[in-house]
PDB file of C-alpha atoms in Angstrom:
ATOM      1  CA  UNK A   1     -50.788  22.214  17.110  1.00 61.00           C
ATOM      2  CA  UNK A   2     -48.320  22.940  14.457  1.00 65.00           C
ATOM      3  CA  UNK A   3     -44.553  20.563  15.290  1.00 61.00           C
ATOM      4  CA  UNK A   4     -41.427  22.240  14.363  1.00 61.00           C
ATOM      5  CA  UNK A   5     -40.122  20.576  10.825  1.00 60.00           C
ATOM      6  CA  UNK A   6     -38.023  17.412  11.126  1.00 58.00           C
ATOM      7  CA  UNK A   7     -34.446  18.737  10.717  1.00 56.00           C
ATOM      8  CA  UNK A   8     -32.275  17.258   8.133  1.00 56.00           C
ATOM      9  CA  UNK A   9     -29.664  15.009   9.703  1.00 50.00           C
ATOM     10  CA  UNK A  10     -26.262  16.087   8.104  1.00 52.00           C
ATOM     11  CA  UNK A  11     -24.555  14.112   5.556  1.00 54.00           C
ATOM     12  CA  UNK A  12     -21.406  12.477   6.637  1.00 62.00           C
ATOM     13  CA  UNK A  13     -17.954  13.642   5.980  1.00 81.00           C
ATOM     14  CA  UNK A  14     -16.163  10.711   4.410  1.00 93.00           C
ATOM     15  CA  UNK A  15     -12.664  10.438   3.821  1.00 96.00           C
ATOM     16  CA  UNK A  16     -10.092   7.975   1.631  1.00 98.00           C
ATOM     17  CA  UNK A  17      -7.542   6.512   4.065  1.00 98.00           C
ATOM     18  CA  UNK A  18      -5.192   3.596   3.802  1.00 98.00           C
ATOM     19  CA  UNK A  19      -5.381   1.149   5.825  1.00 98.00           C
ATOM     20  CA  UNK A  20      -1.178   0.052   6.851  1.00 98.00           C
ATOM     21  CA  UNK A  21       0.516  -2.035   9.299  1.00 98.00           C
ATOM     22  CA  UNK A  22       3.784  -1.773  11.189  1.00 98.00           C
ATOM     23  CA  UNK A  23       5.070  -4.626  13.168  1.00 97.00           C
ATOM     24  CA  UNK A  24       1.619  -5.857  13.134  1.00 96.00           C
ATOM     25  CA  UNK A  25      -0.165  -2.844  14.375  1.00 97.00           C
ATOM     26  CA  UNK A  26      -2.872  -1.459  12.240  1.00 98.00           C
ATOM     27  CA  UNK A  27      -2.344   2.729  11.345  1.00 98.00           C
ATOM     28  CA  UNK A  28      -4.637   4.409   8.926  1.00 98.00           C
ATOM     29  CA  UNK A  29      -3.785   7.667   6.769  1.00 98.00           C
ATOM     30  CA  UNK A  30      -5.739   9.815   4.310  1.00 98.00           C
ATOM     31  CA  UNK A  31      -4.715   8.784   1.089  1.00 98.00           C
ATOM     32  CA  UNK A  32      -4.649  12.266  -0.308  1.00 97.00           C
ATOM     33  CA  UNK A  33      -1.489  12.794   2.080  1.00 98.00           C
ATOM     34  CA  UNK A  34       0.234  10.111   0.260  1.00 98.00           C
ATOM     35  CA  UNK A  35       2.040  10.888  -2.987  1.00 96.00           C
ATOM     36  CA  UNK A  36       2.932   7.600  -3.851  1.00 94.00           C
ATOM     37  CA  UNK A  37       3.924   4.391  -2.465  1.00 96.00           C
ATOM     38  CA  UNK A  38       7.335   2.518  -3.454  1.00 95.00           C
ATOM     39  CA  UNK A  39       8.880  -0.676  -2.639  1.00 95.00           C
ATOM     40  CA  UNK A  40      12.195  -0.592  -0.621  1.00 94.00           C
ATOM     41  CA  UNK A  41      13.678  -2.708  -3.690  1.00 92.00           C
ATOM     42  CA  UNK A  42      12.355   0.307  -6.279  1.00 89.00           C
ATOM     43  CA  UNK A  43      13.979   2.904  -3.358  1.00 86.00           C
ATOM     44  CA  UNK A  44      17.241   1.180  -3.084  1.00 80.00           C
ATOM     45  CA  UNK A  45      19.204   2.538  -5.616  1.00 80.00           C
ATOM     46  CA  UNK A  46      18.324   6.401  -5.303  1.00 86.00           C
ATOM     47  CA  UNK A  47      19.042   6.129  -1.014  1.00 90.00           C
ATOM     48  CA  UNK A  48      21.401   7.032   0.917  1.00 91.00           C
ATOM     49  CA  UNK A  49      22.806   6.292   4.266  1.00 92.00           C
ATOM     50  CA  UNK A  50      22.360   8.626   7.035  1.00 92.00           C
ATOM     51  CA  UNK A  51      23.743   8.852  10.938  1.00 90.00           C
ATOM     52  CA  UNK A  52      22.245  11.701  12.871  1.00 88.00           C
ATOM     53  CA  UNK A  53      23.119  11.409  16.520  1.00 85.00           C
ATOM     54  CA  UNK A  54      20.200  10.370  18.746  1.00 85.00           C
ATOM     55  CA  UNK A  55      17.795  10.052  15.836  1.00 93.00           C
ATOM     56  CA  UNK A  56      17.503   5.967  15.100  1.00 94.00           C
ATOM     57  CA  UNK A  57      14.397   6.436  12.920  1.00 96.00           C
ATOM     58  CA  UNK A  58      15.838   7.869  10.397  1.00 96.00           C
ATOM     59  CA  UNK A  59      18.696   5.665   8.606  1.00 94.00           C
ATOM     60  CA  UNK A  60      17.927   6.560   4.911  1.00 94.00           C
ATOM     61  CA  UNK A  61      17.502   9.866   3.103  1.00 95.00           C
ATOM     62  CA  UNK A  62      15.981   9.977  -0.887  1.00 93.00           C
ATOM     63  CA  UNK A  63      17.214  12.729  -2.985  1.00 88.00           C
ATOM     64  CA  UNK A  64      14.257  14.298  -5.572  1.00 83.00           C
ATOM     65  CA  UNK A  65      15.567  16.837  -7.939  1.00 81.00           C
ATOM     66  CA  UNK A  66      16.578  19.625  -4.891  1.00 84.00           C
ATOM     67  CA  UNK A  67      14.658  17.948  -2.144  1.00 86.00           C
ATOM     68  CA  UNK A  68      15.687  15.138   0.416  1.00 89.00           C
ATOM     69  CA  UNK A  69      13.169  13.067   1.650  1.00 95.00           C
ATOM     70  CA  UNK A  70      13.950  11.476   5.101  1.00 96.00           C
ATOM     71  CA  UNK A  71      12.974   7.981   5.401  1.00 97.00           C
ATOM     72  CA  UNK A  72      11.299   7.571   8.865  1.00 97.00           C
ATOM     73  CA  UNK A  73      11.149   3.574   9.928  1.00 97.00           C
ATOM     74  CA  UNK A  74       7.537   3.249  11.050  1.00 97.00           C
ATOM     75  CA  UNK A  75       8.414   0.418  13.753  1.00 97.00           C
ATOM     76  CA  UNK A  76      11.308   3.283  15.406  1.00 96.00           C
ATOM     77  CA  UNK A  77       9.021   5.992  15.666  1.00 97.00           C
ATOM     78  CA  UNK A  78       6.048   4.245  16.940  1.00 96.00           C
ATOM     79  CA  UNK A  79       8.227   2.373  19.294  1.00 95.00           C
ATOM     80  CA  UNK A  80       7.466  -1.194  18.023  1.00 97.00           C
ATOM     81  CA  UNK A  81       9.709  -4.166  17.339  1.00 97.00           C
ATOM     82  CA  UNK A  82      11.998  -3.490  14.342  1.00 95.00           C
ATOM     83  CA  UNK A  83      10.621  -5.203  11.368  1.00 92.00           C
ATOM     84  CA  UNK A  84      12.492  -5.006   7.822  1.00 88.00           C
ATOM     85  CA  UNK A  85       9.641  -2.848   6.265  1.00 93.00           C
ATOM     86  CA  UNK A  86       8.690  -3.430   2.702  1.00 96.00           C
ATOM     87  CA  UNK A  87       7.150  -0.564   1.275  1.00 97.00           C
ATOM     88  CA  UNK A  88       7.422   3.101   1.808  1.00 97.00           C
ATOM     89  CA  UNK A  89       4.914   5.834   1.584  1.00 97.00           C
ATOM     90  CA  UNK A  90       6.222   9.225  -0.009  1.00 96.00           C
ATOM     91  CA  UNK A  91       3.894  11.955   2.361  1.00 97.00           C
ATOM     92  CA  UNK A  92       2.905  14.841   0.362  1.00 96.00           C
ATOM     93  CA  UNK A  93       3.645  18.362   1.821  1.00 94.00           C
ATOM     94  CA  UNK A  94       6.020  17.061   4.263  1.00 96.00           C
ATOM     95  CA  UNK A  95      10.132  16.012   3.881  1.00 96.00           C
ATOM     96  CA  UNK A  96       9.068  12.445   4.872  1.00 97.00           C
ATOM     97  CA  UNK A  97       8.833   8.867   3.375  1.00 97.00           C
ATOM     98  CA  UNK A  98       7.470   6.142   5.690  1.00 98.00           C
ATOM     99  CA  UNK A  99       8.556   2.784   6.214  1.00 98.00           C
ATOM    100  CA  UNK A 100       6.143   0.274   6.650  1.00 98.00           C
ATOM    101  CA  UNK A 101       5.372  -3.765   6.367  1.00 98.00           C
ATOM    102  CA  UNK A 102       2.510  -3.533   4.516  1.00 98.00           C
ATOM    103  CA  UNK A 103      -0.901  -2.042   3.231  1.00 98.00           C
ATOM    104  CA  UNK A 104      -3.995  -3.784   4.598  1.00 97.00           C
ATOM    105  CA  UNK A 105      -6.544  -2.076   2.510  1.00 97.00           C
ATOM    106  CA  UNK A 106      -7.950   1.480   1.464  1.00 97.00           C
ATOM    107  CA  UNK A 107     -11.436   2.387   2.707  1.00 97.00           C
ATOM    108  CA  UNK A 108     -13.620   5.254   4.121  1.00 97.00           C
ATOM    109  CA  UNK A 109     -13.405   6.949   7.273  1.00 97.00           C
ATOM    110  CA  UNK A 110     -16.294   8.621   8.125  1.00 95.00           C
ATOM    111  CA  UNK A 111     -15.874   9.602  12.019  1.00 94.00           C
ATOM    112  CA  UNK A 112     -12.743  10.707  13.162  1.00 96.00           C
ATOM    113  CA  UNK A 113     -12.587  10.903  16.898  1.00 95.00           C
ATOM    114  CA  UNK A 114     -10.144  13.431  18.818  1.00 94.00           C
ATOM    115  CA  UNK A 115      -7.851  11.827  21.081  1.00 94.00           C
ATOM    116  CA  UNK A 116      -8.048  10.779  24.439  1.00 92.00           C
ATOM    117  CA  UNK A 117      -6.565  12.222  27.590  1.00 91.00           C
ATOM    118  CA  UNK A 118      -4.468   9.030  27.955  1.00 90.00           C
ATOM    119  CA  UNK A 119      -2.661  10.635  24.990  1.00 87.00           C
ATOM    120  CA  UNK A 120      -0.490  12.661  26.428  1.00 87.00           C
ATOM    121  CA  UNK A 121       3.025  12.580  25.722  1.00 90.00           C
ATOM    122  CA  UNK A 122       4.518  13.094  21.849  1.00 91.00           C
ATOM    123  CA  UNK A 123       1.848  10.528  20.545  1.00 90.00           C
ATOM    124  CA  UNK A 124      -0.344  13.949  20.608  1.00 93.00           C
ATOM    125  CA  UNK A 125       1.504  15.180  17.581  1.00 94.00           C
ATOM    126  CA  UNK A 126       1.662  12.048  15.893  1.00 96.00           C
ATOM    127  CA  UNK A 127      -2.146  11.190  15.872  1.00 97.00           C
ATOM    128  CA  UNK A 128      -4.799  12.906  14.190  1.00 96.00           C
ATOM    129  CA  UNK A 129      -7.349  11.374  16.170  1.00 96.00           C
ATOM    130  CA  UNK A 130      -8.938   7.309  15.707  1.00 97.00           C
ATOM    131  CA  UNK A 131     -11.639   5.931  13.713  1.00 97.00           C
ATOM    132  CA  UNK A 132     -13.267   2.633  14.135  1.00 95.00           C
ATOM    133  CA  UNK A 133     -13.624   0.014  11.774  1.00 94.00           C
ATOM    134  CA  UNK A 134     -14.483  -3.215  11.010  1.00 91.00           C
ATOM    135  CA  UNK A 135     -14.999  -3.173  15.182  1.00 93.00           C
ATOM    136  CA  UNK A 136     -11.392  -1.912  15.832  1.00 94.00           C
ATOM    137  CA  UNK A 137      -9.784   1.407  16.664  1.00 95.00           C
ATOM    138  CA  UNK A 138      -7.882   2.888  14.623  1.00 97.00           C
ATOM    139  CA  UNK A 139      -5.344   5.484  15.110  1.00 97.00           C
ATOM    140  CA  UNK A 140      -5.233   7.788  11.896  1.00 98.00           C
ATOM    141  CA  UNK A 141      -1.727   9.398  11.813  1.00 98.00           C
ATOM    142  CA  UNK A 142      -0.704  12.935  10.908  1.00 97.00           C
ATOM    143  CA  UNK A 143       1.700  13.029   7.541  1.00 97.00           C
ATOM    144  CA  UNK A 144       3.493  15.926   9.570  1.00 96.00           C
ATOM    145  CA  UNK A 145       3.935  14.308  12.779  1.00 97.00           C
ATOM    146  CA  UNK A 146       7.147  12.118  12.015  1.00 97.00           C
ATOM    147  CA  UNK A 147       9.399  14.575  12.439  1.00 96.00           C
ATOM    148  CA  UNK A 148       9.742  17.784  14.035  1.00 95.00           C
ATOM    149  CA  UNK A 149      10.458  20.565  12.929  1.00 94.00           C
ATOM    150  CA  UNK A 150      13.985  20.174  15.830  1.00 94.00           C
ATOM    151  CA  UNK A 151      14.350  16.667  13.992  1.00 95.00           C
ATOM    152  CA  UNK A 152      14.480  17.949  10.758  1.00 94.00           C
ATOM    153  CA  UNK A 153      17.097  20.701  11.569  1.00 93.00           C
ATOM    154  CA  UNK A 154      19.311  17.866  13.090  1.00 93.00           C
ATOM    155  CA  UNK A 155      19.174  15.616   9.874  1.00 93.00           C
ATOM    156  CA  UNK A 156      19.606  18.796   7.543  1.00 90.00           C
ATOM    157  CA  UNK A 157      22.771  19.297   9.554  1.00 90.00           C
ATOM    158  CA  UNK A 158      23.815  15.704   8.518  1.00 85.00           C
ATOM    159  CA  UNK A 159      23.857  16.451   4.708  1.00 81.00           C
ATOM    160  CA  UNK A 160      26.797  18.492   3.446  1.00 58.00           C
ATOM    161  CA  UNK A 161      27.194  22.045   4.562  1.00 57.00           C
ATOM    162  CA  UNK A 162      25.953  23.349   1.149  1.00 43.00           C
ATOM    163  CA  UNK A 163      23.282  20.960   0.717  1.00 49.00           C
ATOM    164  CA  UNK A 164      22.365  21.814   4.380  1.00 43.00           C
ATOM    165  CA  UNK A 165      21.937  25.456   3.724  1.00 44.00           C
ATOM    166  CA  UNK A 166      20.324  25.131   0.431  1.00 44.00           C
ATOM    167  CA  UNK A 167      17.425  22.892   2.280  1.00 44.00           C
ATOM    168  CA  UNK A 168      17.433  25.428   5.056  1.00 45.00           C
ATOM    169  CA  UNK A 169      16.851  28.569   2.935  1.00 43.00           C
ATOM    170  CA  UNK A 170      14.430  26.272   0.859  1.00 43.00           C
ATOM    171  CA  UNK A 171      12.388  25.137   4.032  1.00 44.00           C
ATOM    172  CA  UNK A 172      12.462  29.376   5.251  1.00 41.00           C
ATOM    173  CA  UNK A 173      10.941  30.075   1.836  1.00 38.00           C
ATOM    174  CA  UNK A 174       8.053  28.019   2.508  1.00 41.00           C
ATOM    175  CA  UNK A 175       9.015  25.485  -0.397  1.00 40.00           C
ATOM    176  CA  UNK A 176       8.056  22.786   1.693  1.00 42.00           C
ATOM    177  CA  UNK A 177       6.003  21.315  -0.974  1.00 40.00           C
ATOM    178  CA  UNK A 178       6.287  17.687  -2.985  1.00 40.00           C
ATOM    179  CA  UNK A 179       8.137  17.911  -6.080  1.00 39.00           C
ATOM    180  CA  UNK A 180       6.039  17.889  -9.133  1.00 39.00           C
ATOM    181  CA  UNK A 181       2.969  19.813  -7.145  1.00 39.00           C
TER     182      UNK A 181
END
């Protein structure tokens, strides 16, 4: 009797993610969505002060070249306490900077699980799924998911009526990319 050849089991997708913390709450993200990480001190000089009715997250835009980065406080969006934040993350592809408290560690992710049904409000868009890790689970946000696109048209209509446009027409052209890339 001839048995059927062991299959080979498949080799694991791994992927770089950083391991961050908001008001004590552990996040993960892949580190390939993250351009590159600045303290709020480094930040302070090139921000701005923003008020967009009914949008507390945002407080802070960045201005690169022709793009404005919105600075989205981590602890808002995720509904945590406020904490001061330390250190932002500048999120490639997107018009987003993070605010968060701190970076734990960066390490390898090699299961990412889809959400589950208890999901199911606008948490969906902000998660790509969890991992676990070190015996905890993690959720593993989506660079994209801070703001929508509804947000982003309410804080473009917060800069000047030029500048507003400009992004606008920028943002229809699919320039929507990090500076530099």
């Amino acid at each position: 009797m001839q048995f059927p050849a062991p299959s080979k089991t498949p080799a694991l997708r791994t992927e770089q993610i950083i391991l961050f913390r908001v008001s004590g709450q552990l996040f993960a993200v892949s580190s390939g969505s993250v351009q590159e990480v600045r303290s709020v001190d480094s930040l302070a000089g090139s921000a701005t002060e923003i008020s967009a009715p009914g949008l507390k997250k945002v407080r802070h835009i960045v201005r690169r070249g022709d793009k404005s980065l919105f600075v989205v406080n981590g602890a808002l969006h995720f509904g945590l306490p406020l904490t001061s934040g330390l250190l932002v993350f500048v999120l490639r592809r997107t018009r987003t900077a993070l605010l968060i408290d701190g970076i734990e560690k960066m390490t390898t992710m090699t299961r990412l699980q889809a959400l589950p049904q208890a999901f199911c409000n606008e948490e969906r868009n902000w998660y790509r799924g969890l991992t676990a890790l070190d015996q905890n689970v993690v959720p593993v946000v989506k660079p994209e998911g801070f703001l929508t696109y509804e947000e982003l048209a309410l804080l473009d209509q917060t800069l000047s009526p030029t500048r507003a446009s400009t992004i606008a027409a920028n943002h229809s052209m699919g320039s929507n990319h990090d500076a530099g890339e």
